[in-house]
Short mmCIF file of C-alpha atoms in Angstrom, two decimals:
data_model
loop_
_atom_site.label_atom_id
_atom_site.label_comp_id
_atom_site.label_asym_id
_atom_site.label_seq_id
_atom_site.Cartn_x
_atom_site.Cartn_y
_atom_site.Cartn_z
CA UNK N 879 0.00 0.00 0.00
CA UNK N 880 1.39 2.96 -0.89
CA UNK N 881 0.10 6.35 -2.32
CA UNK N 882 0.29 8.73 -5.07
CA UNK N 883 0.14 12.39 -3.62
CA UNK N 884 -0.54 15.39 -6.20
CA UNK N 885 0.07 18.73 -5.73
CA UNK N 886 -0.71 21.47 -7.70
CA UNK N 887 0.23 25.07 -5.77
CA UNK N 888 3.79 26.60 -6.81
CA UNK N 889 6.11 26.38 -4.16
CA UNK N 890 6.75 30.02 -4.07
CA UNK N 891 3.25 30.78 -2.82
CA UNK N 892 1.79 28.19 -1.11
CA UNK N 893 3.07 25.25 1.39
CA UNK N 894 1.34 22.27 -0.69
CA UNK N 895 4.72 20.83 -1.43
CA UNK N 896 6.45 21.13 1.70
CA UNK N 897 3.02 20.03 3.53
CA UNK N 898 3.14 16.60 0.97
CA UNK N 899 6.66 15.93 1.40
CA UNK N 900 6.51 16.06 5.57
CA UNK N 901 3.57 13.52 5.00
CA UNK N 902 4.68 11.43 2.31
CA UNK N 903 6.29 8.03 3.54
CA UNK N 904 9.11 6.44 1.33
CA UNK N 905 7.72 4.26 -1.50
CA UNK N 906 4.95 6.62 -2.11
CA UNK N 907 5.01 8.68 -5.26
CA UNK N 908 4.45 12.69 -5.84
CA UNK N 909 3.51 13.91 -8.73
CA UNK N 910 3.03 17.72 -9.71
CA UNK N 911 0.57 19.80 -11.87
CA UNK N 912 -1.02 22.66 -12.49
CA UNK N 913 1.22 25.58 -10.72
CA UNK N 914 2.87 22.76 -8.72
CA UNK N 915 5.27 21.97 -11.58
CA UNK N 916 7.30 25.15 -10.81
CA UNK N 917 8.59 22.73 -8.36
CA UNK N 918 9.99 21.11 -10.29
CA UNK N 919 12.65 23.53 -11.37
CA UNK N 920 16.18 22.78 -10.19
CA UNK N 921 18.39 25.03 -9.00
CA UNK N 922 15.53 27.36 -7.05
CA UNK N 923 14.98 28.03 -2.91
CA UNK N 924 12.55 24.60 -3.25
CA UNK N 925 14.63 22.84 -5.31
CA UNK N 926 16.10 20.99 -2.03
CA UNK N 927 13.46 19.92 0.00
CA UNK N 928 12.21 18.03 -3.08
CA UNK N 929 15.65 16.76 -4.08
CA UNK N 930 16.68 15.35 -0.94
CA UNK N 931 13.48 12.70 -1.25
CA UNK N 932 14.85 11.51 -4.72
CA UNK N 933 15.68 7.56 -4.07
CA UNK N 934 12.57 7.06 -1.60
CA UNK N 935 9.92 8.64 -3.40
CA UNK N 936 9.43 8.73 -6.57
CA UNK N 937 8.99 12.39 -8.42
CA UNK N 938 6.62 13.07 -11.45
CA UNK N 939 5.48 16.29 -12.70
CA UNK N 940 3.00 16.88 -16.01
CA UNK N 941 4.61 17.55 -19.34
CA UNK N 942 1.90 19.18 -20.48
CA UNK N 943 1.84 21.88 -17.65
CA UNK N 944 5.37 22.11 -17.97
CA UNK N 945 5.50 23.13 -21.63
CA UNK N 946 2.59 25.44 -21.25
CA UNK N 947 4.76 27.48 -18.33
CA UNK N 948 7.64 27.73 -20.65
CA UNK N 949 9.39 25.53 -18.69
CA UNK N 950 10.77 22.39 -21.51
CA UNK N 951 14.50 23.71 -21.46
CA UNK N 952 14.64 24.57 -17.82
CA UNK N 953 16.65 21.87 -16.20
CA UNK N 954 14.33 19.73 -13.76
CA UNK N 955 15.37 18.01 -10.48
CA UNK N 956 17.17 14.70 -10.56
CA UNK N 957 15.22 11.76 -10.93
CA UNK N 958 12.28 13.85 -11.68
CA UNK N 959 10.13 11.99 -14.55
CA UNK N 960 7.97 14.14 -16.87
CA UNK N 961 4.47 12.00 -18.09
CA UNK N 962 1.61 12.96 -19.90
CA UNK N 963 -2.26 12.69 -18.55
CA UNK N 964 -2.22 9.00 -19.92
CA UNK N 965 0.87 8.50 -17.39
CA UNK N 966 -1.39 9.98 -14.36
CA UNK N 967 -3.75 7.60 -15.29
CA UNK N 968 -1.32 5.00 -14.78
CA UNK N 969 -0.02 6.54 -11.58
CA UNK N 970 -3.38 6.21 -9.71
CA UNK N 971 -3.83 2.66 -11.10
CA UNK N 972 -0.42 2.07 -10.07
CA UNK N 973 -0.69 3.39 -6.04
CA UNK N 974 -3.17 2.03 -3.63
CA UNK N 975 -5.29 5.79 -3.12
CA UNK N 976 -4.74 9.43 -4.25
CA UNK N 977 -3.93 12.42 -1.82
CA UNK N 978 -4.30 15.77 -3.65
CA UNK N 979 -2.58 18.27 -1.63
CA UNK N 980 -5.14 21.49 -3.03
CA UNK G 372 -30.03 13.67 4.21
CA UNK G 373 -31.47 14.57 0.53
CA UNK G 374 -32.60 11.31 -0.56
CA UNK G 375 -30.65 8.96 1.13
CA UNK G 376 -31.62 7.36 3.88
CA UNK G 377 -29.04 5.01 6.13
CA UNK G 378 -31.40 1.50 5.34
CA UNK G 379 -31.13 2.04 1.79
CA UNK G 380 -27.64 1.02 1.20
CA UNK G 381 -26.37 -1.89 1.99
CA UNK G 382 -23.22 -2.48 -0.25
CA UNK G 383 -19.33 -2.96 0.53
CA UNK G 384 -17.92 -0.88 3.62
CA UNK G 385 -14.88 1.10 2.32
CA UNK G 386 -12.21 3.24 4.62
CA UNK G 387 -13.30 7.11 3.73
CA UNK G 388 -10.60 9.40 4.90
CA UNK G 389 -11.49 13.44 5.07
CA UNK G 390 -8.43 15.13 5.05
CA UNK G 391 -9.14 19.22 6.01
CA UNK G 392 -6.21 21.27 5.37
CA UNK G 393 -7.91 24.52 4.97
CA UNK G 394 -9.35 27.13 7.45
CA UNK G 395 -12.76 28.31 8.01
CA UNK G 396 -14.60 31.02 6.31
CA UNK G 397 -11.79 32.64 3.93
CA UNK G 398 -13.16 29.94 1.82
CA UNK G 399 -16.17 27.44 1.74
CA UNK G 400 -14.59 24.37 1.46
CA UNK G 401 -14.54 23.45 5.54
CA UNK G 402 -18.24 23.85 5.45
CA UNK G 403 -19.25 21.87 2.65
CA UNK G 404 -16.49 19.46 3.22
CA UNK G 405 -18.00 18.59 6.43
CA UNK G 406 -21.53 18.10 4.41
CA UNK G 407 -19.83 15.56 2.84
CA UNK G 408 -18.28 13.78 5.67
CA UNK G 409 -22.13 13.39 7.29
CA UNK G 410 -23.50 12.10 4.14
CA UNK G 411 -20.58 9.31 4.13
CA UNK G 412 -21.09 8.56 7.85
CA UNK G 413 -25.09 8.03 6.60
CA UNK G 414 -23.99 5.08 4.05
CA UNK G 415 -22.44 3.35 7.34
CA UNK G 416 -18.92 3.75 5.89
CA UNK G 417 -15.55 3.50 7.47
CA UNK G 418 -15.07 7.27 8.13
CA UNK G 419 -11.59 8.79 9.50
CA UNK G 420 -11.75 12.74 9.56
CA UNK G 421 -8.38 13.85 9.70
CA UNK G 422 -7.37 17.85 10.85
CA UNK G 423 -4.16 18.91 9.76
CA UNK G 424 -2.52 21.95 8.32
CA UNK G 425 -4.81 25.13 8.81
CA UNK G 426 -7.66 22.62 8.98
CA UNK G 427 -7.16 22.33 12.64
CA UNK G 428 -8.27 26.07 12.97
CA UNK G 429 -11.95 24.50 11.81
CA UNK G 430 -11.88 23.20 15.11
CA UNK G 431 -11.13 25.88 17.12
CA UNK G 432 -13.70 26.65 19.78
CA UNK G 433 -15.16 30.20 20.46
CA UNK G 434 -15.87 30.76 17.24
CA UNK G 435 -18.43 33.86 17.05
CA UNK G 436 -19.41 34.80 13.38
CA UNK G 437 -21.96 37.23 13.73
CA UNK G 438 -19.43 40.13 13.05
CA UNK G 439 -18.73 38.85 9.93
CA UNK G 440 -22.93 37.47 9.04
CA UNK G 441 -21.32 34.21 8.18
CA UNK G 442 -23.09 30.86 9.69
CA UNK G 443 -21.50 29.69 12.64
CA UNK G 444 -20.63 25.76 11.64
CA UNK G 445 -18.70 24.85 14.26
CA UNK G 446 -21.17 23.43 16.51
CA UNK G 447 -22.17 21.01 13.65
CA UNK G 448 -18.50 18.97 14.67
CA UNK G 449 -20.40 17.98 17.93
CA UNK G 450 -22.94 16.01 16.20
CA UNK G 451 -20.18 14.12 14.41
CA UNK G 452 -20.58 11.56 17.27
CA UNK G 453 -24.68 11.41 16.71
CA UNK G 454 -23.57 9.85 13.13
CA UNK G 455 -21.41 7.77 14.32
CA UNK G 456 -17.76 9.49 13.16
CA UNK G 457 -15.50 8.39 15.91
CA UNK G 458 -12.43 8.63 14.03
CA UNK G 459 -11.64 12.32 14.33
CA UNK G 460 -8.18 12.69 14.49
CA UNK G 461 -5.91 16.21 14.60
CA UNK G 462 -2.08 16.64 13.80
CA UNK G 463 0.08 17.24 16.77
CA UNK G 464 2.42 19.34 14.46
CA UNK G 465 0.01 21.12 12.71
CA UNK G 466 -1.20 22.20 16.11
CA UNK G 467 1.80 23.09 17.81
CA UNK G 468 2.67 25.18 14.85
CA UNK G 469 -0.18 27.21 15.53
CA UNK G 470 0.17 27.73 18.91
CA UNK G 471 -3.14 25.21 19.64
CA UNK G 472 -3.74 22.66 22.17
CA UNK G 473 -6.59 20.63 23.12
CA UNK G 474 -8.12 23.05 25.31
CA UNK G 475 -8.32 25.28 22.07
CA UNK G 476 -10.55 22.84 20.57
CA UNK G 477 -14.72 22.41 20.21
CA UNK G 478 -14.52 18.58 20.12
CA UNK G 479 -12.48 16.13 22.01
CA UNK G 480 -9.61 14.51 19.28
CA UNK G 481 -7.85 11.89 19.05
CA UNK G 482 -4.12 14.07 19.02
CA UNK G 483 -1.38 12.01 16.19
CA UNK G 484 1.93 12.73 15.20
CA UNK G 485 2.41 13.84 11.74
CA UNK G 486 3.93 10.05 10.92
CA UNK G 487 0.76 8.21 12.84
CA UNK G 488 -1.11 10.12 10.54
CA UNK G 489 0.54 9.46 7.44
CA UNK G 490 0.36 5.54 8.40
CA UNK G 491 -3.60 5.92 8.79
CA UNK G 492 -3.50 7.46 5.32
CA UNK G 493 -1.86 4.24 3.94
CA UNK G 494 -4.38 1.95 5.03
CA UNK G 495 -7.50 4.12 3.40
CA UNK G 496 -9.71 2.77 0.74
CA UNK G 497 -10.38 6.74 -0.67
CA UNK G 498 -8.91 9.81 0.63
CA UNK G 499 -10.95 13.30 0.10
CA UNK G 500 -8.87 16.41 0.66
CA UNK G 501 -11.23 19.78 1.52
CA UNK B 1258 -10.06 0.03 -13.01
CA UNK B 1259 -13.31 1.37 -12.62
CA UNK B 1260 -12.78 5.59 -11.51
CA UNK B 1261 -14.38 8.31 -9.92
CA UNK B 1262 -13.64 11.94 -10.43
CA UNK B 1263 -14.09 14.66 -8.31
CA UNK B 1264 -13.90 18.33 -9.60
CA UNK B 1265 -14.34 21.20 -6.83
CA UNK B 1266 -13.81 24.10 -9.03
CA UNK B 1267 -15.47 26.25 -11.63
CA UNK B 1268 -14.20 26.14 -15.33
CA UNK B 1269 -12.90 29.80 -15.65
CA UNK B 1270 -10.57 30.72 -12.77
CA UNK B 1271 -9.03 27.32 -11.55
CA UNK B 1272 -7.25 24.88 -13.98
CA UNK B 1273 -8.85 22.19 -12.12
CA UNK B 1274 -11.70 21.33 -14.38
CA UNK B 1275 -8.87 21.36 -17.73
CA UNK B 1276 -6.99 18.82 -15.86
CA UNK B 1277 -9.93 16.94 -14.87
CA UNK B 1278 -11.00 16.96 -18.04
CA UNK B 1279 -7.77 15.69 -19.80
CA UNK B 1280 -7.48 13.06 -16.93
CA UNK B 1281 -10.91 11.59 -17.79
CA UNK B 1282 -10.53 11.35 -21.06
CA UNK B 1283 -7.54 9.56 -21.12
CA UNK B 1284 -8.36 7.08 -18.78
CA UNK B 1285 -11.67 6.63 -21.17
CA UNK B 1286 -8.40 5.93 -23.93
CA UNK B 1287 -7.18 3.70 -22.03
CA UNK B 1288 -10.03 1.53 -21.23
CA UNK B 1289 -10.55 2.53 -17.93
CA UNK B 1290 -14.33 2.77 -16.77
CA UNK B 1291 -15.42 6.66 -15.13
CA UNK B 1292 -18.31 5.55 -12.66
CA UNK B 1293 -19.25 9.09 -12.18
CA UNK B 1294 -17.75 12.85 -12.48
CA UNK B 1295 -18.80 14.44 -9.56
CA UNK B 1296 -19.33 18.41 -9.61
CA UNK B 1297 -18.55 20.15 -6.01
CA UNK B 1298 -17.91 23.46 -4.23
CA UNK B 1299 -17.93 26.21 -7.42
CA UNK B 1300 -17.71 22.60 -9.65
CA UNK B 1301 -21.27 22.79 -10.29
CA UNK B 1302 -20.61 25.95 -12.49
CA UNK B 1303 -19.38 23.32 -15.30
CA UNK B 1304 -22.94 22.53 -15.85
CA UNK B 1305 -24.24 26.26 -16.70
CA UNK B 1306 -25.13 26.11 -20.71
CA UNK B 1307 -25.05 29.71 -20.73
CA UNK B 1308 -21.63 29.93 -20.37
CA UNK B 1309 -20.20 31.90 -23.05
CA UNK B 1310 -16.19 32.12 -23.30
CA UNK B 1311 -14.60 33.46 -26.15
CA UNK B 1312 -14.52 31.54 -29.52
CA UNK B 1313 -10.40 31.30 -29.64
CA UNK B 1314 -11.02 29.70 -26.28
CA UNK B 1315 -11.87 26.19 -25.04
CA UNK B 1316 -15.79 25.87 -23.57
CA UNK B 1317 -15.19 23.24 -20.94
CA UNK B 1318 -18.72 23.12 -20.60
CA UNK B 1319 -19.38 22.00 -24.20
CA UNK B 1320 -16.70 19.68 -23.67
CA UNK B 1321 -18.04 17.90 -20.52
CA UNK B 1322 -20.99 18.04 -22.01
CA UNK B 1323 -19.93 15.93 -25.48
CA UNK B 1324 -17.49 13.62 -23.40
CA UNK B 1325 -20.53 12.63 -21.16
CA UNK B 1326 -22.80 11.71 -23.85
CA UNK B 1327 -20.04 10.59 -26.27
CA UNK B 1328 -19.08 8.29 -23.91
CA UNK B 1329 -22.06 7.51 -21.48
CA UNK B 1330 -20.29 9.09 -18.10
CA UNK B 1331 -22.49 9.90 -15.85
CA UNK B 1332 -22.05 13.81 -15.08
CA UNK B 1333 -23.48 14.72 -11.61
CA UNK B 1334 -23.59 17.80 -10.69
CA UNK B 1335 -24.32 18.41 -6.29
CA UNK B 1336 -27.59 19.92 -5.97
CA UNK B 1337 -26.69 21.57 -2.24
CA UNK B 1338 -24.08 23.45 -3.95
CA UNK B 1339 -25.77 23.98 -7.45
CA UNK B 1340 -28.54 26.02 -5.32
CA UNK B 1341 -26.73 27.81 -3.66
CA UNK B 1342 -24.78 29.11 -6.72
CA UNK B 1343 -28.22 29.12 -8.73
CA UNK B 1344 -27.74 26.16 -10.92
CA UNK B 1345 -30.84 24.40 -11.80
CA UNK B 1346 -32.51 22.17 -14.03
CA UNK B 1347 -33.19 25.06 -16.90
CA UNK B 1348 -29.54 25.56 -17.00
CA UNK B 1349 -28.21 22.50 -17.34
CA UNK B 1350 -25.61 21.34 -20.36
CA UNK B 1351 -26.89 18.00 -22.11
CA UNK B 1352 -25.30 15.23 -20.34
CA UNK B 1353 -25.18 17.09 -16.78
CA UNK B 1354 -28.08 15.87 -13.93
CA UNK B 1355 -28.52 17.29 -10.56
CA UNK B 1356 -28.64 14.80 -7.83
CA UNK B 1357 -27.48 14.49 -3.84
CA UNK B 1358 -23.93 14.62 -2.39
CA UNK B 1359 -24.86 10.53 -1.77
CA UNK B 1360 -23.51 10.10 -5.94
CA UNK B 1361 -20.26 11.04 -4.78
CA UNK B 1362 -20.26 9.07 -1.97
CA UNK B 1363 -21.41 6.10 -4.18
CA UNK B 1364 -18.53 6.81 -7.04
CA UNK B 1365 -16.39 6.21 -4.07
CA UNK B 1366 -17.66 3.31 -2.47
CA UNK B 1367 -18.15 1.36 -6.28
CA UNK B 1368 -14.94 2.96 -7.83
CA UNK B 1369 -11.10 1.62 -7.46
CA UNK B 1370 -9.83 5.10 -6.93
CA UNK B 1371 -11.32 8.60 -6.34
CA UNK B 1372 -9.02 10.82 -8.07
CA UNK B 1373 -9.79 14.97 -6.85
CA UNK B 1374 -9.09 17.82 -9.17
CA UNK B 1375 -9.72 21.45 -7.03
CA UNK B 1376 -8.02 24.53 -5.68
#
């Protein structure tokens, strides 16, 4: 058992991600959208907290939201896999429940 | 209870947790959130009702909205217990963070840390975030 | 895997409903069976047929609305919250239906998963 945990508020402005990552256990998987992908950024004040979970959770964020913020030749964090909406899909098949951080 | 009525369902009991993260009034989703909780108790599910995050300030007692001509929902947490939610749990973090303690609260909780809770949230069938 | 969708906000300011939206449709690509899209909180607002964006933009009404009878998902829309925001009947998108907050409590209990898209 083991979840997949969405969030969808940049870092800069909210405390979604840091409020996930304190909750999610190792094995579980986190997956951004929406405004959360600017979390995805490396190299940024929020870059680390996310980074330093690489190895016992696995990190996704949404192509799609990703290319529409400009983002495709930013370099992302380490380990961080990009899928499309049919890879989401898969995601919540994949984990046990869903925890959207809103 | 619109049209449902507690006899009328008698399928497969699943583990429903309510996860509030957000404060009262700024926004409506603690009220109707907890309209939703009610109507899961009245299907006789497994309901956990988790406060962590700003969603513990839901539960802060002495609430007076008259100031503000916003319904006062707070009370409605005591009849949890009428419908049978027993699992009401709040985040010892979350609260400490925000300079709460029990005695702050409207409704007696069951106080977890932060990693208690995020074991609970492993073992739930469907997890609803307000 | 048989799904249930939450969406808790209205189709103008949030992104939630565009990602819900995308979501459901490609789990209906994939095979996956939608039990139910249930419309919450400022949700309900998907439903209102007199919605009127601009033509260069997408009508995520229109498109709930052909997705649910394209593909026979059931589009609920919470009639606590649809009165309160002045949704009814005469304003409904084809497709959409008004009904208690017990249909999302039933996509839940029936469903595998009950994936939420809101603010």
């Amino acid at each position: 058992m083991a979840l997949l945990h969405t969030v969808n508020k940049s870092p800069f402005e909210r405390n979604s991600l840091s409020d996930c990552l304190r909750r999610a256990k190792n094995g579980s998987a986190v997956l951004l959208i929406e405004d959360g992908v600017y979390g995805a950024l490396q190299g940024t004040s929020a870059s680390d907290e996310i980074s330093s979970r690489d190895g016992s959770i696995k990190l996704y964020a949404l192509g799609p939201d990703v290319d529409a913020r400009g983002l495709s030749e930013k370099p992302l964090i380490d380990g961080l896999e990009l899928i499309d909406y049919a890879g989401f899909v898969d995601l919540v098949e994949e984990y046990s429940s869903v925890q959207s951080w809103l | 209870m619109e049209d449902w009525e507690e006899d009328e369902f008698d399928g497969p009991v699943k583990k429903f947790m309510y996860v509030n993260r957000k404060a009262p009034y700024g926004t409506v989703y603690a009220l109707e959130g907890l309209e939703v909780v009610l109507i899961t108790a009245a299907f006789d599910q497994d309901v956990s009702l988790v406060f962590i995050d700003d969603g513990v300030f839901q539960i802060k007692k002495d609430q007076e909205t008259s100031g503000v001509n916003m319904k006062n929902f707070s009370p409605t947490y005591r009849a949890l217990e009428g419908y049978e939610v027993e699992k009401v749990y709040a985040e010892k973090e979350s609260l400490e963070a925000r300079g709460l303690s029990e005695e702050d609260l409207v409704i007696p909780v069951e106080i977890l840390s932060a990693a208690e809770i995020s074991e609970l949230m492993d073992t739930q069938d469907m997890i609803v975030s307000f | 895997m048989k799904l249930g969708i939450l969406v808790n906000e209205g189709p103008f300011t949030h992104q939630a409903s565009d990602t819900a939206y995308q979501f459901t449709k490609a789990a209906l690509e994939k095979g996956h069976e939608i039990v139910r899209v249930f419309f919450y909180h400022d949700g309900v607002n998907n439903s209102n047929k007199q919605a009127d964006p601009p033509s260069d933009d997408r009508n995520l009404v229109t498109l709930w609305s052909e997705l649910g009878q394209e593909h026979g998902v059931e589009l609920v829309v919470c009639v606590a919250a649809a009165m309160r925001r002045g949704i009814n009947d005469d304003l409904l998108a084809a497709g959409f239906k008004i009904s208690g907050l017990g249909q999302l409590v039933e996509a839940g209990i029936i469903g595998d998963r009950l994936v939420t898209f809101g603010d």
